[in-house]
PDB file of C-alpha atoms in Angstrom:
ATOM      1  CA  ASP A   7     103.617  60.737  69.141  1.00 52.00           C
ATOM      2  CA  THR A   8     104.183  56.999  70.662  1.00 74.00           C
ATOM      3  CA  GLY A   9     106.261  55.550  68.845  1.00 92.00           C
ATOM      4  CA  VAL A  10     106.170  52.830  66.356  1.00 95.00           C
ATOM      5  CA  SER A  11     104.699  49.810  69.245  1.00 96.00           C
ATOM      6  CA  GLN A  12     104.504  46.204  68.574  1.00 97.00           C
ATOM      7  CA  ASP A  13     102.537  42.921  70.088  1.00 97.00           C
ATOM      8  CA  PRO A  14     103.217  40.983  71.837  1.00 97.00           C
ATOM      9  CA  ARG A  15     106.562  42.151  73.445  1.00 95.00           C
ATOM     10  CA  HIS A  16     106.796  38.329  73.664  1.00 96.00           C
ATOM     11  CA  LYS A  17     104.921  34.997  72.422  1.00 98.00           C
ATOM     12  CA  ILE A  18     106.012  31.283  73.255  1.00 98.00           C
ATOM     13  CA  THR A  19     104.631  28.691  70.612  1.00 98.00           C
ATOM     14  CA  LYS A  20     104.662  25.255  69.990  1.00 97.00           C
ATOM     15  CA  ARG A  21     106.167  24.208  66.580  1.00 97.00           C
ATOM     16  CA  GLY A  22     103.606  24.096  64.162  1.00 97.00           C
ATOM     17  CA  GLN A  23     101.602  26.315  65.863  1.00 98.00           C
ATOM     18  CA  ASN A  24     100.726  29.687  63.706  1.00 98.00           C
ATOM     19  CA  VAL A  25     101.350  33.019  65.428  1.00 98.00           C
ATOM     20  CA  THR A  26     100.303  36.642  63.997  1.00 98.00           C
ATOM     21  CA  PHE A  27     102.430  39.740  64.812  1.00 98.00           C
ATOM     22  CA  ARG A  28     100.957  43.673  64.816  1.00 98.00           C
ATOM     23  CA  CYS A  29     102.837  46.608  64.293  1.00 98.00           C
ATOM     24  CA  ASP A  30     101.491  50.170  65.454  1.00 97.00           C
ATOM     25  CA  PRO A  31     103.262  52.655  63.179  1.00 96.00           C
ATOM     26  CA  ILE A  32     104.234  55.822  63.686  1.00 93.00           C
ATOM     27  CA  SER A  33     100.981  57.929  62.746  1.00 90.00           C
ATOM     28  CA  GLU A  34     100.755  60.089  59.355  1.00 85.00           C
ATOM     29  CA  HIS A  35     103.856  57.583  58.368  1.00 91.00           C
ATOM     30  CA  ASN A  36     103.723  56.326  55.166  1.00 91.00           C
ATOM     31  CA  ARG A  37     105.900  52.636  54.758  1.00 93.00           C
ATOM     32  CA  LEU A  38     106.444  50.211  56.955  1.00 95.00           C
ATOM     33  CA  TYR A  39     108.705  47.521  57.673  1.00 95.00           C
ATOM     34  CA  TRP A  40     109.585  44.125  59.316  1.00 96.00           C
ATOM     35  CA  TYR A  41     112.789  43.367  59.891  1.00 96.00           C
ATOM     36  CA  ARG A  42     114.029  39.875  61.020  1.00 96.00           C
ATOM     37  CA  GLN A  43     117.105  39.691  64.062  1.00 94.00           C
ATOM     38  CA  THR A  44     119.260  37.067  64.733  1.00 94.00           C
ATOM     39  CA  LEU A  45     121.078  36.293  68.436  1.00 88.00           C
ATOM     40  CA  GLY A  46     124.606  38.239  67.068  1.00 85.00           C
ATOM     41  CA  GLN A  47     123.500  39.506  63.828  1.00 90.00           C
ATOM     42  CA  GLY A  48     121.876  43.071  62.819  1.00 92.00           C
ATOM     43  CA  PRO A  49     118.031  43.323  61.401  1.00 94.00           C
ATOM     44  CA  GLU A  50     117.379  41.170  58.004  1.00 94.00           C
ATOM     45  CA  PHE A  51     114.516  43.007  56.113  1.00 93.00           C
ATOM     46  CA  LEU A  52     111.377  41.488  54.806  1.00 95.00           C
ATOM     47  CA  THR A  53     108.980  43.281  53.465  1.00 95.00           C
ATOM     48  CA  TYR A  54     107.831  46.363  53.012  1.00 92.00           C
ATOM     49  CA  PHE A  55     104.430  48.307  53.089  1.00 93.00           C
ATOM     50  CA  GLN A  56     103.996  52.146  51.202  1.00 92.00           C
ATOM     51  CA  ASN A  57     100.725  52.315  52.443  1.00 92.00           C
ATOM     52  CA  GLU A  58      98.339  50.057  51.895  1.00 93.00           C
ATOM     53  CA  ALA A  59     100.282  48.110  49.196  1.00 93.00           C
ATOM     54  CA  GLN A  60     103.313  45.590  49.965  1.00 93.00           C
ATOM     55  CA  LEU A  61     106.320  46.813  47.731  1.00 90.00           C
ATOM     56  CA  GLU A  62     109.383  44.083  48.312  1.00 88.00           C
ATOM     57  CA  LYS A  63     109.155  40.990  49.784  1.00 90.00           C
ATOM     58  CA  SER A  64     112.924  39.402  50.163  1.00 90.00           C
ATOM     59  CA  ARG A  65     114.338  35.618  49.856  1.00 87.00           C
ATOM     60  CA  LEU A  66     113.647  35.176  53.808  1.00 82.00           C
ATOM     61  CA  LEU A  67     110.294  35.533  53.796  1.00 86.00           C
ATOM     62  CA  SER A  68     109.477  31.914  53.309  1.00 89.00           C
ATOM     63  CA  ASP A  69     105.788  30.737  52.096  1.00 93.00           C
ATOM     64  CA  ARG A  70     105.052  29.755  55.536  1.00 96.00           C
ATOM     65  CA  PHE A  71     104.786  34.132  55.899  1.00 96.00           C
ATOM     66  CA  SER A  72     102.406  36.573  55.006  1.00 96.00           C
ATOM     67  CA  ALA A  73     101.974  40.561  56.107  1.00 96.00           C
ATOM     68  CA  GLU A  74      99.063  42.464  55.936  1.00 96.00           C
ATOM     69  CA  ARG A  75      98.496  46.436  55.832  1.00 96.00           C
ATOM     70  CA  PRO A  76      95.597  46.929  55.145  1.00 91.00           C
ATOM     71  CA  LYS A  77      93.975  50.204  55.811  1.00 88.00           C
ATOM     72  CA  GLY A  78      97.084  51.713  55.283  1.00 86.00           C
ATOM     73  CA  SER A  79      97.968  51.915  58.761  1.00 92.00           C
ATOM     74  CA  PHE A  80      98.734  49.090  61.746  1.00 96.00           C
ATOM     75  CA  SER A  81     100.070  45.774  60.417  1.00 97.00           C
ATOM     76  CA  THR A  82     100.163  42.162  60.799  1.00 98.00           C
ATOM     77  CA  LEU A  83     102.851  38.997  60.862  1.00 98.00           C
ATOM     78  CA  GLU A  84     101.809  36.096  60.355  1.00 97.00           C
ATOM     79  CA  ILE A  85     103.713  32.517  60.229  1.00 97.00           C
ATOM     80  CA  GLN A  86     101.877  29.325  59.723  1.00 97.00           C
ATOM     81  CA  ARG A  87     103.558  26.454  60.916  1.00 97.00           C
ATOM     82  CA  THR A  88     105.605  27.762  62.728  1.00 97.00           C
ATOM     83  CA  GLU A  89     110.039  25.839  63.360  1.00 96.00           C
ATOM     84  CA  GLN A  90     112.295  26.153  65.556  1.00 96.00           C
ATOM     85  CA  GLY A  91     115.081  28.600  62.861  1.00 95.00           C
ATOM     86  CA  ASP A  92     112.346  31.218  63.173  1.00 96.00           C
ATOM     87  CA  SER A  93     113.068  31.792  67.099  1.00 97.00           C
ATOM     88  CA  ALA A  94     113.964  35.399  66.077  1.00 96.00           C
ATOM     89  CA  MET A  95     112.732  38.724  67.388  1.00 95.00           C
ATOM     90  CA  TYR A  96     110.475  40.327  64.909  1.00 97.00           C
ATOM     91  CA  LEU A  97     111.502  43.731  64.503  1.00 96.00           C
ATOM     92  CA  CYS A  98     109.004  46.451  62.921  1.00 96.00           C
ATOM     93  CA  ALA A  99     109.987  49.738  61.546  1.00 95.00           C
ATOM     94  CA  SER A 100     108.290  52.908  59.942  1.00 94.00           C
ATOM     95  CA  ASN A 101     109.130  56.710  58.184  1.00 91.00           C
ATOM     96  CA  PRO A 102     107.043  59.208  56.316  1.00 86.00           C
ATOM     97  CA  LEU A 103     106.834  58.633  52.862  1.00 80.00           C
ATOM     98  CA  GLY A 104     110.351  60.563  51.710  1.00 76.00           C
ATOM     99  CA  GLY A 105     113.491  58.672  49.242  1.00 74.00           C
ATOM    100  CA  SER A 106     116.388  56.978  50.927  1.00 75.00           C
ATOM    101  CA  GLN A 107     117.524  59.109  53.039  1.00 79.00           C
ATOM    102  CA  GLU A 108     114.215  59.131  55.476  1.00 85.00           C
ATOM    103  CA  THR A 109     115.067  57.810  58.758  1.00 90.00           C
ATOM    104  CA  GLN A 110     113.305  54.243  59.851  1.00 93.00           C
ATOM    105  CA  TYR A 111     112.282  54.453  63.021  1.00 93.00           C
ATOM    106  CA  PHE A 112     111.999  51.490  65.065  1.00 94.00           C
ATOM    107  CA  GLY A 113     109.178  49.531  67.808  1.00 95.00           C
ATOM    108  CA  PRO A 114     110.256  47.475  70.959  1.00 94.00           C
ATOM    109  CA  GLY A 115     110.044  44.453  68.342  1.00 95.00           C
ATOM    110  CA  THR A 116     108.804  40.987  69.062  1.00 96.00           C
ATOM    111  CA  ARG A 117     110.468  38.230  70.728  1.00 95.00           C
ATOM    112  CA  LEU A 118     109.633  34.729  69.264  1.00 97.00           C
ATOM    113  CA  LEU A 119     110.367  31.882  70.726  1.00 97.00           C
ATOM    114  CA  VAL A 120     109.293  28.072  68.946  1.00 98.00           C
ATOM    115  CA  LEU A 121     109.875  25.326  71.152  1.00 97.00           C
TER     116      LEU A 121
ATOM    117  CA  ALA B   1     123.960  45.280  46.242  1.00 77.00           C
ATOM    118  CA  GLN B   2     124.327  47.940  49.606  1.00 84.00           C
ATOM    119  CA  SER B   3     126.195  46.624  52.428  1.00 90.00           C
ATOM    120  CA  VAL B   4     128.793  47.216  55.507  1.00 94.00           C
ATOM    121  CA  ALA B   5     130.874  46.155  57.882  1.00 96.00           C
ATOM    122  CA  GLN B   6     131.348  46.064  61.025  1.00 97.00           C
ATOM    123  CA  PRO B   7     135.446  44.734  61.673  1.00 96.00           C
ATOM    124  CA  GLU B   8     134.856  44.663  65.674  1.00 96.00           C
ATOM    125  CA  ASP B   9     132.485  42.279  67.020  1.00 95.00           C
ATOM    126  CA  GLN B  10     133.104  43.931  70.846  1.00 97.00           C
ATOM    127  CA  VAL B  11     134.390  47.878  71.681  1.00 98.00           C
ATOM    128  CA  ASN B  12     135.965  47.633  75.741  1.00 98.00           C
ATOM    129  CA  VAL B  13     136.712  51.258  76.539  1.00 98.00           C
ATOM    130  CA  ALA B  14     137.451  52.991  80.223  1.00 98.00           C
ATOM    131  CA  GLU B  15     134.531  55.456  81.104  1.00 98.00           C
ATOM    132  CA  GLY B  16     135.855  58.347  80.541  1.00 97.00           C
ATOM    133  CA  ASN B  17     138.115  57.949  77.874  1.00 98.00           C
ATOM    134  CA  PRO B  18     136.657  58.842  73.571  1.00 97.00           C
ATOM    135  CA  LEU B  19     135.621  55.825  72.040  1.00 97.00           C
ATOM    136  CA  THR B  20     134.927  55.023  68.204  1.00 98.00           C
ATOM    137  CA  VAL B  21     133.437  51.841  66.912  1.00 98.00           C
ATOM    138  CA  LYS B  22     133.818  51.340  63.331  1.00 98.00           C
ATOM    139  CA  CYS B  23     132.114  50.701  59.904  1.00 98.00           C
ATOM    140  CA  THR B  24     132.620  50.434  56.605  1.00 97.00           C
ATOM    141  CA  TYR B  25     130.166  50.417  53.084  1.00 95.00           C
ATOM    142  CA  SER B  26     129.976  49.567  50.159  1.00 93.00           C
ATOM    143  CA  VAL B  27     127.272  51.359  47.662  1.00 89.00           C
ATOM    144  CA  SER B  28     127.151  51.444  44.095  1.00 86.00           C
ATOM    145  CA  GLY B  29     125.624  55.256  44.310  1.00 85.00           C
ATOM    146  CA  ASN B  30     125.366  58.337  46.677  1.00 84.00           C
ATOM    147  CA  PRO B  31     125.894  56.142  50.754  1.00 86.00           C
ATOM    148  CA  TYR B  32     122.547  57.088  53.201  1.00 92.00           C
ATOM    149  CA  LEU B  33     124.688  55.903  56.849  1.00 95.00           C
ATOM    150  CA  PHE B  34     123.087  55.042  59.894  1.00 96.00           C
ATOM    151  CA  TRP B  35     124.431  54.346  63.338  1.00 97.00           C
ATOM    152  CA  TYR B  36     121.222  52.854  65.838  1.00 97.00           C
ATOM    153  CA  VAL B  37     121.919  51.392  69.039  1.00 97.00           C
ATOM    154  CA  GLN B  38     120.129  48.764  70.588  1.00 94.00           C
ATOM    155  CA  TYR B  39     119.798  48.586  75.098  1.00 90.00           C
ATOM    156  CA  PRO B  40     119.229  44.178  75.561  1.00 84.00           C
ATOM    157  CA  ASN B  41     115.652  43.727  75.108  1.00 75.00           C
ATOM    158  CA  ARG B  42     114.297  46.588  73.180  1.00 79.00           C
ATOM    159  CA  GLY B  43     114.070  47.666  69.302  1.00 84.00           C
ATOM    160  CA  LEU B  44     116.913  49.861  67.703  1.00 92.00           C
ATOM    161  CA  GLN B  45     117.118  53.422  68.661  1.00 94.00           C
ATOM    162  CA  PHE B  46     118.673  56.268  65.710  1.00 94.00           C
ATOM    163  CA  LEU B  47     121.457  58.108  66.335  1.00 96.00           C
ATOM    164  CA  LEU B  48     122.648  60.402  63.477  1.00 96.00           C
ATOM    165  CA  LYS B  49     122.794  60.032  59.874  1.00 95.00           C
ATOM    166  CA  TYR B  50     124.897  61.093  56.764  1.00 95.00           C
ATOM    167  CA  ILE B  51     122.811  61.472  53.586  1.00 92.00           C
ATOM    168  CA  THR B  52     125.186  64.816  52.680  1.00 88.00           C
ATOM    169  CA  GLY B  53     127.132  68.228  53.491  1.00 88.00           C
ATOM    170  CA  ASP B  54     130.166  67.961  56.248  1.00 91.00           C
ATOM    171  CA  ASN B  55     131.248  64.637  56.950  1.00 93.00           C
ATOM    172  CA  LEU B  56     131.261  65.526  60.337  1.00 96.00           C
ATOM    173  CA  VAL B  57     127.895  64.567  61.949  1.00 96.00           C
ATOM    174  CA  LYS B  58     126.691  64.928  65.401  1.00 96.00           C
ATOM    175  CA  GLY B  59     124.211  62.946  66.660  1.00 95.00           C
ATOM    176  CA  SER B  60     121.950  62.501  69.864  1.00 91.00           C
ATOM    177  CA  TYR B  61     123.818  61.304  73.368  1.00 92.00           C
ATOM    178  CA  GLY B  62     127.252  63.294  72.126  1.00 95.00           C
ATOM    179  CA  PHE B  63     127.920  60.591  69.719  1.00 97.00           C
ATOM    180  CA  GLU B  64     129.151  61.779  66.297  1.00 97.00           C
ATOM    181  CA  ALA B  65     129.981  60.270  63.319  1.00 98.00           C
ATOM    182  CA  GLU B  66     133.026  60.620  61.064  1.00 96.00           C
ATOM    183  CA  PHE B  67     132.527  60.243  56.550  1.00 96.00           C
ATOM    184  CA  ASN B  68     134.842  59.219  54.733  1.00 95.00           C
ATOM    185  CA  LYS B  69     134.846  58.974  50.890  1.00 93.00           C
ATOM    186  CA  SER B  70     138.448  57.825  49.875  1.00 94.00           C
ATOM    187  CA  GLN B  71     138.308  55.533  52.978  1.00 95.00           C
ATOM    188  CA  THR B  72     134.252  54.482  51.892  1.00 95.00           C
ATOM    189  CA  SER B  73     134.535  54.319  56.245  1.00 96.00           C
ATOM    190  CA  PHE B  74     131.594  56.111  59.245  1.00 97.00           C
ATOM    191  CA  HIS B  75     133.258  55.561  61.738  1.00 98.00           C
ATOM    192  CA  LEU B  76     131.113  56.680  65.290  1.00 98.00           C
ATOM    193  CA  LYS B  77     132.797  58.426  67.799  1.00 98.00           C
ATOM    194  CA  LYS B  78     132.684  59.886  71.319  1.00 98.00           C
ATOM    195  CA  PRO B  79     135.120  62.495  73.149  1.00 97.00           C
ATOM    196  CA  SER B  80     134.292  60.874  77.010  1.00 97.00           C
ATOM    197  CA  ALA B  81     132.325  57.398  77.374  1.00 97.00           C
ATOM    198  CA  LEU B  82     129.785  56.217  79.710  1.00 97.00           C
ATOM    199  CA  VAL B  83     128.946  53.437  81.640  1.00 96.00           C
ATOM    200  CA  SER B  84     125.458  53.733  80.632  1.00 94.00           C
ATOM    201  CA  ASP B  85     126.452  53.733  76.807  1.00 96.00           C
ATOM    202  CA  SER B  86     127.219  50.208  76.762  1.00 96.00           C
ATOM    203  CA  ALA B  87     125.136  48.466  74.920  1.00 96.00           C
ATOM    204  CA  LEU B  88     124.514  47.076  70.694  1.00 96.00           C
ATOM    205  CA  TYR B  89     125.745  49.435  68.177  1.00 98.00           C
ATOM    206  CA  PHE B  90     124.545  48.694  64.110  1.00 97.00           C
ATOM    207  CA  CYS B  91     125.603  50.935  61.567  1.00 97.00           C
ATOM    208  CA  ALA B  92     123.517  50.392  57.984  1.00 96.00           C
ATOM    209  CA  VAL B  93     123.198  51.750  54.590  1.00 93.00           C
ATOM    210  CA  ARG B  94     120.477  52.516  53.376  1.00 89.00           C
ATOM    211  CA  GLU B  95     120.481  52.585  48.966  1.00 80.00           C
ATOM    212  CA  ASP B  96     116.833  51.222  47.953  1.00 74.00           C
ATOM    213  CA  ASP B  97     116.750  48.996  51.532  1.00 81.00           C
ATOM    214  CA  MET B  98     118.065  49.338  54.267  1.00 88.00           C
ATOM    215  CA  ARG B  99     121.416  46.949  54.766  1.00 91.00           C
ATOM    216  CA  PHE B 100     122.829  46.683  58.902  1.00 94.00           C
ATOM    217  CA  GLY B 101     126.305  45.434  59.646  1.00 95.00           C
ATOM    218  CA  ALA B 102     126.304  42.582  62.451  1.00 95.00           C
ATOM    219  CA  GLY B 103     126.366  44.708  65.152  1.00 96.00           C
ATOM    220  CA  THR B 104     129.719  45.666  67.917  1.00 97.00           C
ATOM    221  CA  ARG B 105     129.108  45.424  71.455  1.00 97.00           C
ATOM    222  CA  LEU B 106     130.139  48.249  73.764  1.00 97.00           C
ATOM    223  CA  THR B 107     130.943  47.866  76.968  1.00 97.00           C
ATOM    224  CA  VAL B 108     131.741  50.606  78.832  1.00 97.00           C
ATOM    225  CA  LYS B 109     134.040  49.632  81.897  1.00 96.00           C
ATOM    226  CA  PRO B 110     133.412  51.903  85.023  1.00 95.00           C
TER     227      PRO B 110
END
């Protein structure tokens, strides 16, 4: 078990471009979460999946953001028409199916810079 | 909705001294409380959690945390700080989704 992995680790893009990030959770973890972290702040919840079903989306997730987990394994987060305010660290986490007492394990994050 | 507060942006301690990083929480039900550490350009690493039972929780790298229900606090502690403990520490509470504090930067000086 290699832990949660994310790709790419860094992404620089120009305003208006689309970007896509990938997250591979710990194998057999049913739940997968996406967070956004800006400088000087803690991670903020964006959305989560239980298997392939997207069960909750934060108000932070604007129409330009979309996430998928088509086969219940890896997940992708796409940002369309990026804006400078999208610059942040995007973190992925996973945990086994269970209640709120389950520990979330985080990946290394994808740092996005929108120029 | 649940929330956490980390009242100190920065904590400075000398190596070998005890350290405390403070956290207070607000939940409507039973609190599930977590501490994570983040090193530069890295994701969050789990340190410890309180679910139920003993109020003193022991975790990774010699850290421990004390759950205090009357004061709604969950302070992170270590008896003897190391320079390598210097990092960003996040307290989190989970009722439905996970809510993180803004973080406390710990600096341990030799």
